[in-house]
Amino acid sequence: MKIEHPNKPPLSEADLQQLDKLEKLLKKSVADGVITRAELDAIDVQIAADGKVTIEELDLVRQFIREKVDRNELAIEYFG
């Protein structure tokens, strides 16, 4: 299902830079197939760094974490 947001303004240059930083952090965090509590905390900090959470940021988290966990391609290490 495709969800559209026709009234959403285009992303600013700062938003695009924020997304790029988040994507790099996500790629690094999931590279070994295990994501730790510390990595999840770092992702949360990166998302909140600009004081807002965008749909695009949530989509990246879904793509890099949730979908991989659902396919058993990524494990979450809550303690350690």
Tab-separated table of C-alpha atoms in Angstrom:
chain	number	residue	atom	x	y	z
A	1	MET	CA	0.000	0.000	0.000
A	2	LYS	CA	1.384	3.355	-0.990
A	3	ILE	CA	0.615	6.242	1.321
A	4	GLU	CA	0.848	9.701	-0.164
A	5	HIS	CA	1.130	13.062	1.551
A	6	PRO	CA	0.121	15.591	-1.115
A	7	ASN	CA	0.250	18.629	1.185
A	8	LYS	CA	3.673	17.836	2.625
A	9	PRO	CA	6.278	20.465	1.756
A	10	PRO	CA	9.501	19.305	0.070
A	11	LEU	CA	12.432	18.436	2.307
A	12	SER	CA	14.916	21.201	3.032
A	13	GLU	CA	18.660	20.808	2.505
A	14	ALA	CA	19.052	20.401	6.286
A	15	ASP	CA	16.398	17.648	6.267
A	16	LEU	CA	18.215	15.849	3.457
A	17	GLN	CA	21.506	16.057	5.361
A	18	GLN	CA	19.786	14.681	8.474
A	19	LEU	CA	18.387	11.771	6.444
A	20	ASP	CA	21.811	11.048	4.988
A	21	LYS	CA	23.395	10.948	8.449
A	22	LEU	CA	20.631	8.679	9.730
A	23	GLU	CA	20.946	6.320	6.771
A	24	LYS	CA	24.717	6.003	7.290
A	25	LEU	CA	24.201	5.311	10.995
A	26	LEU	CA	21.528	2.699	10.250
A	27	LYS	CA	23.717	0.930	7.684
A	28	LYS	CA	26.625	0.826	10.122
A	29	SER	CA	24.391	-0.371	12.975
A	30	VAL	CA	22.890	-3.313	11.079
A	31	ALA	CA	26.010	-4.372	9.163
A	32	ASP	CA	26.882	-7.204	11.577
A	33	GLY	CA	23.342	-8.604	11.718
A	34	VAL	CA	22.833	-7.566	15.358
A	35	ILE	CA	21.683	-4.206	16.623
A	36	THR	CA	22.497	-3.338	20.213
A	37	ARG	CA	20.690	-1.171	22.741
A	38	ALA	CA	23.506	1.392	22.412
A	39	GLU	CA	23.046	1.500	18.619
A	40	LEU	CA	19.283	1.918	19.022
A	41	ASP	CA	19.900	4.755	21.474
A	42	ALA	CA	22.299	6.418	19.006
A	43	ILE	CA	19.638	6.139	16.282
A	44	ASP	CA	17.074	7.756	18.583
A	45	VAL	CA	19.492	10.609	19.308
A	46	GLN	CA	20.152	11.124	15.590
A	47	ILE	CA	16.437	11.195	14.784
A	48	ALA	CA	15.762	13.756	17.538
A	49	ALA	CA	18.827	15.887	16.723
A	50	ASP	CA	16.860	18.438	14.711
A	51	GLY	CA	13.892	18.511	17.082
A	52	LYS	CA	11.461	16.790	14.735
A	53	VAL	CA	10.681	13.334	13.420
A	54	THR	CA	9.886	13.102	9.724
A	55	ILE	CA	8.012	10.458	7.778
A	56	GLU	CA	11.200	9.808	5.838
A	57	GLU	CA	13.156	9.098	9.033
A	58	LEU	CA	10.521	6.648	10.208
A	59	ASP	CA	10.559	4.987	6.796
A	60	LEU	CA	14.341	4.510	6.991
A	61	VAL	CA	14.038	2.910	10.429
A	62	ARG	CA	11.312	0.612	9.115
A	63	GLN	CA	13.410	-0.335	6.104
A	64	PHE	CA	16.699	-0.917	7.928
A	65	ILE	CA	15.453	-2.380	11.225
A	66	ARG	CA	11.825	-3.514	11.345
A	67	GLU	CA	11.748	-5.275	7.976
A	68	LYS	CA	15.085	-7.006	8.626
A	69	VAL	CA	13.939	-8.180	12.053
A	70	ASP	CA	10.711	-9.486	10.503
A	71	ARG	CA	12.733	-11.460	7.913
A	72	ASN	CA	15.122	-12.763	10.614
A	73	GLU	CA	18.012	-10.919	8.959
A	74	LEU	CA	18.655	-8.809	12.057
A	75	ALA	CA	18.636	-9.609	15.768
A	76	ILE	CA	18.054	-7.047	18.492
A	77	GLU	CA	20.368	-7.366	21.474
A	78	TYR	CA	18.520	-5.651	24.298
A	79	PHE	CA	21.105	-6.370	26.991
A	80	GLY	CA	24.762	-6.130	26.322
